[in-house]
CSV table of C-alpha atoms in Angstrom, one decimal:
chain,number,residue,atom,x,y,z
J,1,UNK,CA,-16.0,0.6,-16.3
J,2,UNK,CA,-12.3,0.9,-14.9
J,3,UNK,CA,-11.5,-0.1,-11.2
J,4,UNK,CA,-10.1,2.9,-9.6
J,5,UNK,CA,-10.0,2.7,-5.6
J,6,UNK,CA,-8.5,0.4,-3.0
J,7,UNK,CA,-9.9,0.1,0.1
J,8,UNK,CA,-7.9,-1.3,2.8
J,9,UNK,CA,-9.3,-2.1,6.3
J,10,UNK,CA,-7.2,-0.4,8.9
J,11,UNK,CA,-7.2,-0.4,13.3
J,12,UNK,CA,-6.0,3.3,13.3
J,13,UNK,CA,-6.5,5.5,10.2
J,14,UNK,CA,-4.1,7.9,11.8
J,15,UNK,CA,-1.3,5.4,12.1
J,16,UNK,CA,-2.1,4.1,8.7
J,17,UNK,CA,-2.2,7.8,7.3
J,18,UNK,CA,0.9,8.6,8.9
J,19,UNK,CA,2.9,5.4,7.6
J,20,UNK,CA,1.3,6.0,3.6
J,21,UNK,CA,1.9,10.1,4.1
J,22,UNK,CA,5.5,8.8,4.3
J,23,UNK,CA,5.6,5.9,1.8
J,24,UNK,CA,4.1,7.7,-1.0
J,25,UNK,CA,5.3,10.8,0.0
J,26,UNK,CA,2.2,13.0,-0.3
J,27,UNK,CA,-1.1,14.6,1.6
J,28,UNK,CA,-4.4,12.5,1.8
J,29,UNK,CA,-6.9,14.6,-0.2
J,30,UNK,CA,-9.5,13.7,2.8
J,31,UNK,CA,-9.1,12.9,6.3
J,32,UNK,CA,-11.2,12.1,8.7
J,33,UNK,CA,-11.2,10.2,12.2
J,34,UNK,CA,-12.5,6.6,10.0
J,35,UNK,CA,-11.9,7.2,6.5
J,36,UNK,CA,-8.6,8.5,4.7
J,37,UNK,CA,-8.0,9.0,1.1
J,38,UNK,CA,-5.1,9.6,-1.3
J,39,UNK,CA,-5.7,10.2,-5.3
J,40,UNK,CA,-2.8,9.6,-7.7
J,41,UNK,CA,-2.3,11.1,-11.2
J,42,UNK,CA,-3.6,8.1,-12.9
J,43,UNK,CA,-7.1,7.7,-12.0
J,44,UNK,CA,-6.1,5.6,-8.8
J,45,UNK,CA,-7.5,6.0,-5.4
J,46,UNK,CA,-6.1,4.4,-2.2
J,47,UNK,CA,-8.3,4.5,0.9
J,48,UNK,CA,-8.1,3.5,4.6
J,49,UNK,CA,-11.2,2.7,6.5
J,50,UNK,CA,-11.5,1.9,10.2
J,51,UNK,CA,-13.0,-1.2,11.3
J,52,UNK,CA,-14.5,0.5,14.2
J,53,UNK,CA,-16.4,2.8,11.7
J,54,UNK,CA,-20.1,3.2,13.0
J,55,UNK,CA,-21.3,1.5,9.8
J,56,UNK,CA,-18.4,-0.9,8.6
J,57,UNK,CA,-19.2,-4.4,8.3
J,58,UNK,CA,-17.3,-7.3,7.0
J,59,UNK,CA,-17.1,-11.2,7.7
J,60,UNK,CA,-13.5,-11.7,6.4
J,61,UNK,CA,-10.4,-11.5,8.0
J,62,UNK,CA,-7.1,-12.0,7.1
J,63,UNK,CA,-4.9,-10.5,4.7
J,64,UNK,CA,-4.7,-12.6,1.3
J,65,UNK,CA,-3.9,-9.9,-1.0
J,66,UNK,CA,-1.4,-7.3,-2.2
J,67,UNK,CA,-1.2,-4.0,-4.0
J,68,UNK,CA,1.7,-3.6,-6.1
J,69,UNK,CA,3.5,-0.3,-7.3
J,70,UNK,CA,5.6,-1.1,-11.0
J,71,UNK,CA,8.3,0.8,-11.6
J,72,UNK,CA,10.0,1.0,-15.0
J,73,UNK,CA,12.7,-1.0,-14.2
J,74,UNK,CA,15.1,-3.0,-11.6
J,75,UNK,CA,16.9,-0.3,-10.9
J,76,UNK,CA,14.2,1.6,-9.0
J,77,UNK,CA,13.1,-1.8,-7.3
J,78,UNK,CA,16.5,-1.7,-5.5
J,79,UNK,CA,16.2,1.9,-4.6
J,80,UNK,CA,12.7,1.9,-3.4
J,81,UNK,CA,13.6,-1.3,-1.3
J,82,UNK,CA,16.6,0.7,0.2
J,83,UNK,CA,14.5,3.8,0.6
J,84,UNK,CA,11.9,1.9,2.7
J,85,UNK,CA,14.4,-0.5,4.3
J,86,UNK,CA,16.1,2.8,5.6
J,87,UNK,CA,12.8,4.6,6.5
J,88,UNK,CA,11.8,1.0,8.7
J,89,UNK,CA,8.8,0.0,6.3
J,90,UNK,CA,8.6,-4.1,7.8
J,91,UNK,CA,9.9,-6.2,4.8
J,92,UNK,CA,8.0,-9.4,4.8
J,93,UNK,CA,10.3,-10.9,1.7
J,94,UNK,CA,13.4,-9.3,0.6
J,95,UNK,CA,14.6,-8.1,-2.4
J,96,UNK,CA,14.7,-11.4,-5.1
J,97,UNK,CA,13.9,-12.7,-8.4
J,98,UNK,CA,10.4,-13.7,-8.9
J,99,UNK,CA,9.3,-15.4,-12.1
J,100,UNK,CA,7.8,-12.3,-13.5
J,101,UNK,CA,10.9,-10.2,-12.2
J,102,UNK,CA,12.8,-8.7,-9.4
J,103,UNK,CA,10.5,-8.2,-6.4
J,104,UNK,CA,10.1,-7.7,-3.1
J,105,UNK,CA,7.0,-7.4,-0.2
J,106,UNK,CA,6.2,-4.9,2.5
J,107,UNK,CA,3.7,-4.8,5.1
J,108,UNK,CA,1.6,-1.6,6.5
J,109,UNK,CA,0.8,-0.8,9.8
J,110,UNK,CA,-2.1,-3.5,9.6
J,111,UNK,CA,-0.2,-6.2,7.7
J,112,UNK,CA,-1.0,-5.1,4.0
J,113,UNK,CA,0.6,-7.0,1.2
J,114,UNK,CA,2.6,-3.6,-0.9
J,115,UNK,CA,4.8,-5.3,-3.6
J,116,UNK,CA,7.3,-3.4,-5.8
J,117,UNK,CA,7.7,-4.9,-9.2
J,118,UNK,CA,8.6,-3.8,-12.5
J,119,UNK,CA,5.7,-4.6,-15.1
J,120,UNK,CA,4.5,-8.1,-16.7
J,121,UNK,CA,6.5,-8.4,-20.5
């Protein structure tokens, strides 16, 4: 068994859809007024659930997590944090060194960990 989808709990799938349409530069393969979906190449799924879906439930709150995109190398880091810096993606921590590389954080629309990284050596 391989973990394949992310499901992040969003206020406004529409806004959140609008903000990833942009970030990862493609079409959701579903939309609908609660529930938006994007597959990736790689087996990946990223979805975006409303809170105020008729049957959501949850008891956390919080964000305490992060997704992270790696990229082959530091080079693309940098342009990638440019690119989004430029588009007005929120940076929570800029561009810096991290002990498994060069890094950096943004934040969606509902306060999302995304982290940009080059792969663990």
């Amino acid at each position: 068994m391989i973990p394949n989808l992310l499901l992040l709990y969003v206020k406004n799938p529409e806004t959140s859809a609008d903000f990833y349409r942009q970030l990862l530069g493609r079409e959701p393969v579903a939309a609908h007024p609660t529930y938006v979906a994007y597959e990736f190449e790689n087996g990946f799924n990223l979805s975006l659930w409303s809170e105020q879906a008729r049957n959501f439930v949850s008891g956390g709150e919080g964000h305490r997590s992060e997704f992270a995109f790696m990229v082959p190398d530091d080079d693309q880091v940098k342009a990638l944090y440019d690119q989004w810096q430029t588009a007005g993606v929120v940076i929570e921590q800029p561009l810096h060194d991290a002990v498994f590389g060069l890094t950096f954080v943004a934040l969606d629309p509902d306060g999302h960990r995304i982290r940009v990284c080059t792969p663990d050596e």
